[in-house]
mmCIF file of C-alpha atoms in Angstrom:
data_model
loop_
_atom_site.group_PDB
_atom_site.id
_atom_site.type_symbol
_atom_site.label_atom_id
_atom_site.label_comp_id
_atom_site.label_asym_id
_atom_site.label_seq_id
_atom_site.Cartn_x
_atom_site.Cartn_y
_atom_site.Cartn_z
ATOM 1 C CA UNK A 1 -9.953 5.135 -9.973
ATOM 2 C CA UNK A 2 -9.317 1.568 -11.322
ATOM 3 C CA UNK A 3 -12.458 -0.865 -9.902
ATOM 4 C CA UNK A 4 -10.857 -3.718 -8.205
ATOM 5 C CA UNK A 5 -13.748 -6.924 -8.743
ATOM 6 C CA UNK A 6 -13.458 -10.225 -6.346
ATOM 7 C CA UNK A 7 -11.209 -11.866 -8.708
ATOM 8 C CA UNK A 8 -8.761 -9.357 -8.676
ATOM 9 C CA UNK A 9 -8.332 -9.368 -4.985
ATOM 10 C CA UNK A 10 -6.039 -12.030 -3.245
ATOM 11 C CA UNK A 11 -4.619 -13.682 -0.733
ATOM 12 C CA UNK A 12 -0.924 -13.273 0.775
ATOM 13 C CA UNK A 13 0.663 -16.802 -1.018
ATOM 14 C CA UNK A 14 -0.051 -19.311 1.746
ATOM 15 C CA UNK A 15 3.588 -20.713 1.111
ATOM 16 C CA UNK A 16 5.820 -17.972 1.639
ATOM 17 C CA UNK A 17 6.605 -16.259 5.007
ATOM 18 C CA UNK A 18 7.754 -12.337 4.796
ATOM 19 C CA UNK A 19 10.906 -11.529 5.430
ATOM 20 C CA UNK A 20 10.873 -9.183 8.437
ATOM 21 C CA UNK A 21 14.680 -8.090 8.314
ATOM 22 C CA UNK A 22 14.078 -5.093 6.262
ATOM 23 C CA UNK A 23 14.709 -1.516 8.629
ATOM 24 C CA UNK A 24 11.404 -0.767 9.338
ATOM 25 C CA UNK A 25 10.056 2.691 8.882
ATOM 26 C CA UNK A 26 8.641 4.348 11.959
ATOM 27 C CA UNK A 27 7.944 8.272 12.008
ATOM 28 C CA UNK A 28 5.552 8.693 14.714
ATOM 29 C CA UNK A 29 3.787 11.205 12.885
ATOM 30 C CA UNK A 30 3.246 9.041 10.068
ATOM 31 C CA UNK A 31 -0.514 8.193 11.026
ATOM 32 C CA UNK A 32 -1.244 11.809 11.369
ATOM 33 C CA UNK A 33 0.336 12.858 7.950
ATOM 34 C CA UNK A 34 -1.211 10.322 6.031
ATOM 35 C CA UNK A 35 -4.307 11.182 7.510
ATOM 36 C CA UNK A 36 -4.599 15.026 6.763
ATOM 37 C CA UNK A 37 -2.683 14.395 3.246
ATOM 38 C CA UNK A 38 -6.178 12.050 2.353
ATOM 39 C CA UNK A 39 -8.846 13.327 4.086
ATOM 40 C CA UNK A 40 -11.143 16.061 3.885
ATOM 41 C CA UNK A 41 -13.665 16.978 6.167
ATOM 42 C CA UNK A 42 -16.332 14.232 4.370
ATOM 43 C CA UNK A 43 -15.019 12.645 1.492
ATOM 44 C CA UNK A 44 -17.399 10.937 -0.960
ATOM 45 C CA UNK A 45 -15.122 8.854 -2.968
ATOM 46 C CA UNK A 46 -16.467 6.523 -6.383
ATOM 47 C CA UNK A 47 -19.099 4.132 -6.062
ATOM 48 C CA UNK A 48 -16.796 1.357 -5.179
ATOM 49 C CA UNK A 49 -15.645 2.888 -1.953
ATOM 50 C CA UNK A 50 -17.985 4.172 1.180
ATOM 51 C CA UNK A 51 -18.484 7.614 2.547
ATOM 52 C CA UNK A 52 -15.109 8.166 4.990
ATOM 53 C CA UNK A 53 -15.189 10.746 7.800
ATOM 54 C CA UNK A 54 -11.722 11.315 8.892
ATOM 55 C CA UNK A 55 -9.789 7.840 8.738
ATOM 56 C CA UNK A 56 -13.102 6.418 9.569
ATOM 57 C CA UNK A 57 -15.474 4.449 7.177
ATOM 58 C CA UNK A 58 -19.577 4.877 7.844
ATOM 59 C CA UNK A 59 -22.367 3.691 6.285
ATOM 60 C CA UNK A 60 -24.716 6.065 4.372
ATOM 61 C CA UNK A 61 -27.419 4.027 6.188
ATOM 62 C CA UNK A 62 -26.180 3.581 9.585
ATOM 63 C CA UNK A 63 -23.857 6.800 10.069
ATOM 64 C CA UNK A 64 -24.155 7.186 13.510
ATOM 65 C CA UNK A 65 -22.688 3.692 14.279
ATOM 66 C CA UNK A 66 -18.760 4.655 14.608
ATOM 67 C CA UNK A 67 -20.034 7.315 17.551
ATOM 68 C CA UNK A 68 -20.959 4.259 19.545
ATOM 69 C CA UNK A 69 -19.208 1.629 21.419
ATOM 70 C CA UNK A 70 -17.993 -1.492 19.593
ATOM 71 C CA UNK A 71 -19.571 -3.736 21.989
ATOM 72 C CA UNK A 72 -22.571 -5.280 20.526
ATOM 73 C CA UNK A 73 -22.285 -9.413 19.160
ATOM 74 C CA UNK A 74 -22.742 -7.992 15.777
ATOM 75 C CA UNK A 75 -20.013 -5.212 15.846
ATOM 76 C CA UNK A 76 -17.555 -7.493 17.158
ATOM 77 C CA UNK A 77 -15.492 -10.199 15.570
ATOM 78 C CA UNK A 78 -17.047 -13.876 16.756
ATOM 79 C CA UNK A 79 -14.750 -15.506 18.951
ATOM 80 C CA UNK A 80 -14.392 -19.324 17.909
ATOM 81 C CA UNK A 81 -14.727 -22.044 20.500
ATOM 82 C CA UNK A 82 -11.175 -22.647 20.630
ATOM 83 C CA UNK A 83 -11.111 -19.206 22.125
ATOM 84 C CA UNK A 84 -9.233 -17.328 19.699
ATOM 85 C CA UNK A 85 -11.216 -14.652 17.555
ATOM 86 C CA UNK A 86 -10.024 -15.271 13.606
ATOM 87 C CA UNK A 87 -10.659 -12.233 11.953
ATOM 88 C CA UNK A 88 -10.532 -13.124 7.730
ATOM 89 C CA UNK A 89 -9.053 -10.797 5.221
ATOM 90 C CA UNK A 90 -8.227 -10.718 1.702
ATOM 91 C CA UNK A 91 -5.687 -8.383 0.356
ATOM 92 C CA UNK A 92 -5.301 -6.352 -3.101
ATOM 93 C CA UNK A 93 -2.680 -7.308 -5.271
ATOM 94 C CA UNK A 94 -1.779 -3.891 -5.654
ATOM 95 C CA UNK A 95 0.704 -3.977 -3.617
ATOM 96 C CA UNK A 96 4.589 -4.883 -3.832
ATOM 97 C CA UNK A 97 6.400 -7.320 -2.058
ATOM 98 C CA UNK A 98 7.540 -4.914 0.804
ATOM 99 C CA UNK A 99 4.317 -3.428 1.240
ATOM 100 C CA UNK A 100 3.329 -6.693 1.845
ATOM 101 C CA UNK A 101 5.791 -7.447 4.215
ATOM 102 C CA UNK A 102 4.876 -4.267 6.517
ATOM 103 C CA UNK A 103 0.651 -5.678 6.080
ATOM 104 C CA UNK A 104 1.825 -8.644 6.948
ATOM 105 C CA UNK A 105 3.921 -7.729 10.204
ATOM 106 C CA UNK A 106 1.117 -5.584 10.695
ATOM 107 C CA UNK A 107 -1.747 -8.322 10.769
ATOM 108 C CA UNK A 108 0.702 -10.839 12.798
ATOM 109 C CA UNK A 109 1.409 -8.502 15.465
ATOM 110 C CA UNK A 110 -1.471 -9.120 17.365
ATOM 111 C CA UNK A 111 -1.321 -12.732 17.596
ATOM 112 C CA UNK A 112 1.378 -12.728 20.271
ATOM 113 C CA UNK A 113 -0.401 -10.599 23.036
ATOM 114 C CA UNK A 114 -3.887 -11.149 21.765
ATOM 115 C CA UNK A 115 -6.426 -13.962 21.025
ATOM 116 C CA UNK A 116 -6.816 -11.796 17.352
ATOM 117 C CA UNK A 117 -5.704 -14.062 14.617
ATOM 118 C CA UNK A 118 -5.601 -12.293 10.978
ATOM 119 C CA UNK A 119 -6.257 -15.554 8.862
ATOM 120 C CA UNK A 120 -6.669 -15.909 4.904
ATOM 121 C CA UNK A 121 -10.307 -15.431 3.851
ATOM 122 C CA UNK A 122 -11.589 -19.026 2.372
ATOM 123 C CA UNK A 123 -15.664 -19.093 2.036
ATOM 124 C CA UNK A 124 -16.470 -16.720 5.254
ATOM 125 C CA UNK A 125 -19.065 -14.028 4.377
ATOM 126 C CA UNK A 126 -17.908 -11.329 6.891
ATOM 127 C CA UNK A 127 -14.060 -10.479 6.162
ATOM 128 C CA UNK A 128 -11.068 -7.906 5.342
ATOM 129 C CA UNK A 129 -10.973 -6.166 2.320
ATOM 130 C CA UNK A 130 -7.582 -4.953 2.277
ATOM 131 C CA UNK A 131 -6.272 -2.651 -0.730
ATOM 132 C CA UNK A 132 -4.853 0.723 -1.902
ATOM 133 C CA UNK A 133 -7.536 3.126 -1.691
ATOM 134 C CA UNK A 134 -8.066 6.603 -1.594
ATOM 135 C CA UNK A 135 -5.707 7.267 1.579
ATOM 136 C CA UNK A 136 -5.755 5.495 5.389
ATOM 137 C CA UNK A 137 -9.059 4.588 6.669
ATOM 138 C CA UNK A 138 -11.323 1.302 7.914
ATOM 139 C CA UNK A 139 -14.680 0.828 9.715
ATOM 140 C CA UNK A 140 -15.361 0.501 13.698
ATOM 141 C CA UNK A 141 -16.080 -2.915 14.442
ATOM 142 C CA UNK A 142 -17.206 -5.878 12.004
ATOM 143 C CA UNK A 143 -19.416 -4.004 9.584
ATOM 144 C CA UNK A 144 -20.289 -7.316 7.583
ATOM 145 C CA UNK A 145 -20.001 -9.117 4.101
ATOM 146 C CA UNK A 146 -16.180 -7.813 2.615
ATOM 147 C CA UNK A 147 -15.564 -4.661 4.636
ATOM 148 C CA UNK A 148 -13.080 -1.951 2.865
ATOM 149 C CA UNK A 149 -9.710 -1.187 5.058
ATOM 150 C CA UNK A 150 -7.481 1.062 2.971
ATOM 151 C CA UNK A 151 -3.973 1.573 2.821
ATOM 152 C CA UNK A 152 -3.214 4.075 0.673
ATOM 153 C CA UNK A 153 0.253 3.096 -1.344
ATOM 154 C CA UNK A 154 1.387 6.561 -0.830
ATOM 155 C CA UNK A 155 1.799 7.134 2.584
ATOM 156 C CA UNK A 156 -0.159 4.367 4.814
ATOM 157 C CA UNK A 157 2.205 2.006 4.443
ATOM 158 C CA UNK A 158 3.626 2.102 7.903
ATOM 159 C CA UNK A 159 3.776 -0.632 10.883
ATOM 160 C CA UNK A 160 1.796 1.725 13.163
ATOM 161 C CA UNK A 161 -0.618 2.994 10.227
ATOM 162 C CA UNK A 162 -1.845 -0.581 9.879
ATOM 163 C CA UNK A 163 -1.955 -1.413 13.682
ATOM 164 C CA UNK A 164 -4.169 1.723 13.751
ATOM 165 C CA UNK A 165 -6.623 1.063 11.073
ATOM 166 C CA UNK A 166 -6.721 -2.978 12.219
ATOM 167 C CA UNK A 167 -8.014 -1.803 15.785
ATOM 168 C CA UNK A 168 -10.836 0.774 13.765
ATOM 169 C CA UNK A 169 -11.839 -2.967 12.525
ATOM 170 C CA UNK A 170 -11.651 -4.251 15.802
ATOM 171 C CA UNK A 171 -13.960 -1.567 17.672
ATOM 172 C CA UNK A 172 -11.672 1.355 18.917
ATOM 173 C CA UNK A 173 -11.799 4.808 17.682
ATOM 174 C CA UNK A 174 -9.384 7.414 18.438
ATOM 175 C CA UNK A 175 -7.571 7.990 21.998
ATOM 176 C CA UNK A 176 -8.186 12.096 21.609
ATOM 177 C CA UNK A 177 -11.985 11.036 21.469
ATOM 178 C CA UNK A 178 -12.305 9.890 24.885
ATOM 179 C CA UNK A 179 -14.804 10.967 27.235
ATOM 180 C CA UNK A 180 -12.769 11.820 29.863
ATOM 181 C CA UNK A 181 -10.049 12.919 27.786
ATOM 182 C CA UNK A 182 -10.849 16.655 28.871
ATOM 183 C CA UNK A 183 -8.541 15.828 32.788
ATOM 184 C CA UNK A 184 -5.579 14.772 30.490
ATOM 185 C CA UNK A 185 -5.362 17.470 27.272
ATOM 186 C CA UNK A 186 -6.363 20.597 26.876
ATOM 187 C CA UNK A 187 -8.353 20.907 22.805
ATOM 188 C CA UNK A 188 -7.072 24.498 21.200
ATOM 189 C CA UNK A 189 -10.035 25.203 19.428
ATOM 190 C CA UNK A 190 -9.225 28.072 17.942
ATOM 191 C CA UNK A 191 -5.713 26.289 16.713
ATOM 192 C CA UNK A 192 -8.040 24.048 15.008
ATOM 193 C CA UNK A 193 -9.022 24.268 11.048
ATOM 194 C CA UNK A 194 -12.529 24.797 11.344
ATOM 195 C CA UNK A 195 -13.526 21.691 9.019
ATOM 196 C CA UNK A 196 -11.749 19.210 10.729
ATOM 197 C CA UNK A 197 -13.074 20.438 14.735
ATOM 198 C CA UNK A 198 -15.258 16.996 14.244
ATOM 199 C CA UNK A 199 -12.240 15.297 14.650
ATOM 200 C CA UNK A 200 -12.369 16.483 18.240
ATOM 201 C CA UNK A 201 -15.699 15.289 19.342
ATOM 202 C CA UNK A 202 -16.045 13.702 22.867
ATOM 203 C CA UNK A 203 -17.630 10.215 21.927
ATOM 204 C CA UNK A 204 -18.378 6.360 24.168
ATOM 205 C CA UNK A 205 -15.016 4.857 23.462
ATOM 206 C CA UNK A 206 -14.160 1.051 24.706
ATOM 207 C CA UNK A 207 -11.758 2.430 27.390
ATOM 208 C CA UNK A 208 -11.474 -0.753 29.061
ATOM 209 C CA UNK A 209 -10.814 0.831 32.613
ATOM 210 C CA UNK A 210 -7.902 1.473 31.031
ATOM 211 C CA UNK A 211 -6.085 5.229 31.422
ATOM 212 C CA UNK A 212 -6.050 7.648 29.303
ATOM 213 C CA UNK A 213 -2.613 7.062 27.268
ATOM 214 C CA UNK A 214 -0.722 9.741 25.783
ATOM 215 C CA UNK A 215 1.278 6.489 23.556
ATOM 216 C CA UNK A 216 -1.781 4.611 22.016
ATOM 217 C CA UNK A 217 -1.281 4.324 18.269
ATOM 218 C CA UNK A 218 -5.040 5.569 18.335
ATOM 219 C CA UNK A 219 -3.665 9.034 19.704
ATOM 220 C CA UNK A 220 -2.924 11.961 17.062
ATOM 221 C CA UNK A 221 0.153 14.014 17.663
ATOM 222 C CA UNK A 222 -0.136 17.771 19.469
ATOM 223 C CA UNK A 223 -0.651 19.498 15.923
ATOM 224 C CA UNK A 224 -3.077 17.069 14.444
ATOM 225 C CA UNK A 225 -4.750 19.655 11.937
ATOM 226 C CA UNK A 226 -3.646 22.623 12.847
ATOM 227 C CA UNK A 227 -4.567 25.870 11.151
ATOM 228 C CA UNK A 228 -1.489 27.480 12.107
ATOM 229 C CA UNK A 229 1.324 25.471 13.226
ATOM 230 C CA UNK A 230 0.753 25.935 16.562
ATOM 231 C CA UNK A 231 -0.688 22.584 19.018
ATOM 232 C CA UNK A 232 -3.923 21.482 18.749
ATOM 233 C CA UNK A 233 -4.010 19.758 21.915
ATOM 234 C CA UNK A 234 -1.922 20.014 25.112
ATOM 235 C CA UNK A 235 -1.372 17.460 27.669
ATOM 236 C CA UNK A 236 -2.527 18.472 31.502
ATOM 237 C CA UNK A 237 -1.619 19.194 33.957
ATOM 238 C CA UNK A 238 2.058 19.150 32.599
ATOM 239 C CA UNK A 239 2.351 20.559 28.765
ATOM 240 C CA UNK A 240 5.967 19.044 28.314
ATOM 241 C CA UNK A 241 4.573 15.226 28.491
ATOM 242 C CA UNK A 242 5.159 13.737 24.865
ATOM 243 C CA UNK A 243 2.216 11.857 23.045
ATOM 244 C CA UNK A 244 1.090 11.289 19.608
ATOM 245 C CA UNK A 245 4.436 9.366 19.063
ATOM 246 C CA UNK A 246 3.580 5.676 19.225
ATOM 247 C CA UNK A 247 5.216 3.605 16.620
ATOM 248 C CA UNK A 248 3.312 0.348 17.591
ATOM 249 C CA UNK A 249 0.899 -0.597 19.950
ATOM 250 C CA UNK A 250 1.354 0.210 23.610
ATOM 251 C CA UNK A 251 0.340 -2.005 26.553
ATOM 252 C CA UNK A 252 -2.750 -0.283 27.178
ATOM 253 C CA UNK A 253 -4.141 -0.714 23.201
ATOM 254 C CA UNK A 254 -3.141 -4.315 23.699
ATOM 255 C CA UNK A 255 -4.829 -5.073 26.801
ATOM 256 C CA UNK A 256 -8.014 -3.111 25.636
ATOM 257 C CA UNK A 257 -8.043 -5.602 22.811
ATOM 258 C CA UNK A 258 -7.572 -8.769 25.729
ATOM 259 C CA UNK A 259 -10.517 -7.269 27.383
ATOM 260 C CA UNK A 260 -13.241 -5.951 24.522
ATOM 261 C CA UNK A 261 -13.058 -9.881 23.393
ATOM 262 C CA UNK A 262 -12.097 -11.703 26.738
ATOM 263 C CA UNK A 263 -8.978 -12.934 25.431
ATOM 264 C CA UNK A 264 -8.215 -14.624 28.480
ATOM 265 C CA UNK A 265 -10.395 -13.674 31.502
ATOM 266 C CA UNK A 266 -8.789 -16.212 34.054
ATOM 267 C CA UNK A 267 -5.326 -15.870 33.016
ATOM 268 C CA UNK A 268 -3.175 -15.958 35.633
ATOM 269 C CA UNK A 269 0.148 -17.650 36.576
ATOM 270 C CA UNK A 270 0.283 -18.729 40.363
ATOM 271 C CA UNK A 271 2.909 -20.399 42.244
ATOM 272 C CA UNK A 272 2.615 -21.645 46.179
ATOM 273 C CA UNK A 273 4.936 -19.128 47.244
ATOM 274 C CA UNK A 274 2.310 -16.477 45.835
ATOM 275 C CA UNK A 275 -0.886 -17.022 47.312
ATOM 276 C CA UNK A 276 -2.474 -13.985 45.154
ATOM 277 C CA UNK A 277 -2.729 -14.519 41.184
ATOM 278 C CA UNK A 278 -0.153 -12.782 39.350
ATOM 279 C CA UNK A 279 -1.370 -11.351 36.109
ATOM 280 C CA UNK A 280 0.726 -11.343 33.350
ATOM 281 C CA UNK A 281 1.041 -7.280 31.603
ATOM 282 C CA UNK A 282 -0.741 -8.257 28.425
ATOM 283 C CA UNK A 283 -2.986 -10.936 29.929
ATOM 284 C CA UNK A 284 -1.837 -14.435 28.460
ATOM 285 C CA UNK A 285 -3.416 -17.869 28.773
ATOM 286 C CA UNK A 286 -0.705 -20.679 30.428
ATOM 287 C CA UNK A 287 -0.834 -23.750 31.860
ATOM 288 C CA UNK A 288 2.678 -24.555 32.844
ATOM 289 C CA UNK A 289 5.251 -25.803 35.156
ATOM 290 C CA UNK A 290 8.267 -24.722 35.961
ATOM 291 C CA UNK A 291 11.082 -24.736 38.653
ATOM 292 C CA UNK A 292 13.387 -21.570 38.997
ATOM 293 C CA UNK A 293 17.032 -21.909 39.427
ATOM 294 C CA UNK A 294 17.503 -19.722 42.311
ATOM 295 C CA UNK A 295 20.296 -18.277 43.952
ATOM 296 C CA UNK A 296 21.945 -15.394 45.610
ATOM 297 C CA UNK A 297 22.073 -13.431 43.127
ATOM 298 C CA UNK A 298 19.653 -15.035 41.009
ATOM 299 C CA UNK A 299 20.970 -17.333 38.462
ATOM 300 C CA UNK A 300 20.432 -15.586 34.886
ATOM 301 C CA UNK A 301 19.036 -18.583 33.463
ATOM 302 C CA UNK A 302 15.493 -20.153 33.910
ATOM 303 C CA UNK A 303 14.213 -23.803 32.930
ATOM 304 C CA UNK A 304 10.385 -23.740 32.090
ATOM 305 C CA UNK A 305 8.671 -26.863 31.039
ATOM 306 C CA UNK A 306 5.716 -25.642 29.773
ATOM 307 C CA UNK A 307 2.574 -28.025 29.777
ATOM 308 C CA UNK A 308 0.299 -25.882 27.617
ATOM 309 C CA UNK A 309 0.452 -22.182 26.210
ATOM 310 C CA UNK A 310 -1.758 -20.409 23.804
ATOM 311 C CA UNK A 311 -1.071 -16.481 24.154
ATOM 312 C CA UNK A 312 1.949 -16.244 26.578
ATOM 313 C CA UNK A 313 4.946 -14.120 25.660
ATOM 314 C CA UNK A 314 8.261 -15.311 27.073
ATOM 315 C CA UNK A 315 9.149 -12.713 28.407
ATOM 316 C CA UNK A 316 5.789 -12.761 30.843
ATOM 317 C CA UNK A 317 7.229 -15.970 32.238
ATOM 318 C CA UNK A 318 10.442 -14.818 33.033
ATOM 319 C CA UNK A 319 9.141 -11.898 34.481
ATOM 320 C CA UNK A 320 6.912 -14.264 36.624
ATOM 321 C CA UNK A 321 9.775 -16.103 37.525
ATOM 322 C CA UNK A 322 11.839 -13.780 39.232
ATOM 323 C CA UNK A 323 9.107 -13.392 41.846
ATOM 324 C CA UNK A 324 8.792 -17.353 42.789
ATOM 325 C CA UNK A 325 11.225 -19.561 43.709
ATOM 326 C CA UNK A 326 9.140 -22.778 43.792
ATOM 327 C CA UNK A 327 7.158 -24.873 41.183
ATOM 328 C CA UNK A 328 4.405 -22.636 39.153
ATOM 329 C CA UNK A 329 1.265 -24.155 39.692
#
């Protein structure tokens, strides 16, 4: 395997902007395949990469890490005092312009329902080290110093392959892994190829008081490796529910990010015709103002004159505003 030294690793060019009008791939079993195509049970790759269980990345010295939850100051990303967390990377040049383009939607994808922002690594010790690697795989939580997250050229280049191994980095392991996940699918065990039953293990996952959810891009599909063909996990109590199929992030990944780093713990938009707080899906920061232009039916079109906004998707205002019909406060 070629060695890849500090000087060969860079930075997307700070003066272009990918162009996101390419058809984007989306198998939902994309994750899943690239997984099992790379992995074995524990794969010891050259002395430039670390020991990889699975898609995840451990540390000879500190193994037992990735079993526990993300939630100490050191595991997580620092949060800056402008309240956004800036999480630096650096990325291989390895890779071609639209492999770039899918990183790169990738990385930005989290800064419009999340206080996450994917920056360009200048001087900061603890960063990204983003390149083409022997298959899919990253570390739980901020490991320290330039931290390997692989995307294997052939076959992790996918939108919901990098969302995946970005929230490894951010503290979450896999959806199959929770604790509880034993009320909501049944494991096949004996569907199961005997070296990868690990992959099964009940472990502490950041849940978030979240539920379990059958469309987190953390959640393998129902033959995840299977010795036979046959499923390898089975949703309860109904068997016909799909899962495994996420092709981005669903709500409940997102707001598990918002509340692992406190995103925006007062967030709330409240009007004086709402005496409760209304909480926006995602959880968004906003300071605003706004008068709705109301009528029987409701007018289509909405005027908000927004004071200050940070994390706020349009579409959470709108949705606020069909439930007021006086100033926002």
């Amino acid at each position: 395997m070629r060695l890849f030294k500090p000087d060969k690793l860079r930075d997307i060019n700070a003066g272009s902007k990918p162009n996101f009008s390419f058809k984007q791939e989306t198998d939902p079993l994309i994750v899943f395949r690239a997984l099992r195509r790379h992995h074995v049970h524990v794969q010891v790759r050259d002395a430039t990469e670390p020991r990889v269980i699975e898609d995840i990345a451990v540390d000879d010295e500190n193994s037992e890490r990735n079993a526990d939850p993300c939630t100490s100051s050191y595991c997580m990303w620092p949060k800056s005092s402008d309240g956004k967390v800036y999480v630096p990377y650096v990325i291989s040049n390895q890779f071609n312009s639209r492999e770039l383009q899918i990183i790169q939607r990738g990385l930005d994808s989290f800064s419009s329902v999340t206080c996450i922002r994917f920056v360009r690594r200048s001087n900061q010790r603890d960063y990204l080290s983003i390149a083409s690697n022997s298959g899919c795989y990253s570390f739980v939580g901020r490991r320290g110093n330039a931290q390997s997250l692989s995307l294997d050229k052939n076959g992790c280049i996918y939108h919901n392959t990098v969302q995946h191994e970005l929230l490894h980095a951010l503290g979450f392991n896999h959806e199959q892994c929770r604790s509880d996940r034993d009320s909501h699918i049944r494991v096949v065990w004996e569907n199961i190829i005997d070296s990868y039953k690990y992959a099964f293990d009940k472990i502490a996952t950041l849940n978030q008081g979240t539920p379990y959810d059958y469309n987190s891009v953390m959640q393998y599909h129902r033959t995840a490796f299977s010795k036979n063909g046959q499923p390898t996990m089975v949703p309860i109590p109904n068997s016909n529910v799909a899962f495994g199929q996420g092709t981005q992030m669903s709500q409940n990944d997102i707001t598990r990010v918002n509340k692992l780093y406190k995103c925006c713990p007062t967030a709330r938009l409240t009007s004086r015709s709402h005496h409760r707080s209304y909480g926006a899906r995602f959880c968004c920061n906003a300071t605003l103002t706004a008068n709705q232009k109301h009528s029987s039916p409701p007018s289509k079109k909405f005027h908000p004159r927004t004071k200050k906004r940070s994390s706020c998707p349009e579409a959470e205002l709108q949705l606020f505003l069909l439930h007021t019909t006086d100033q926002v406060l």
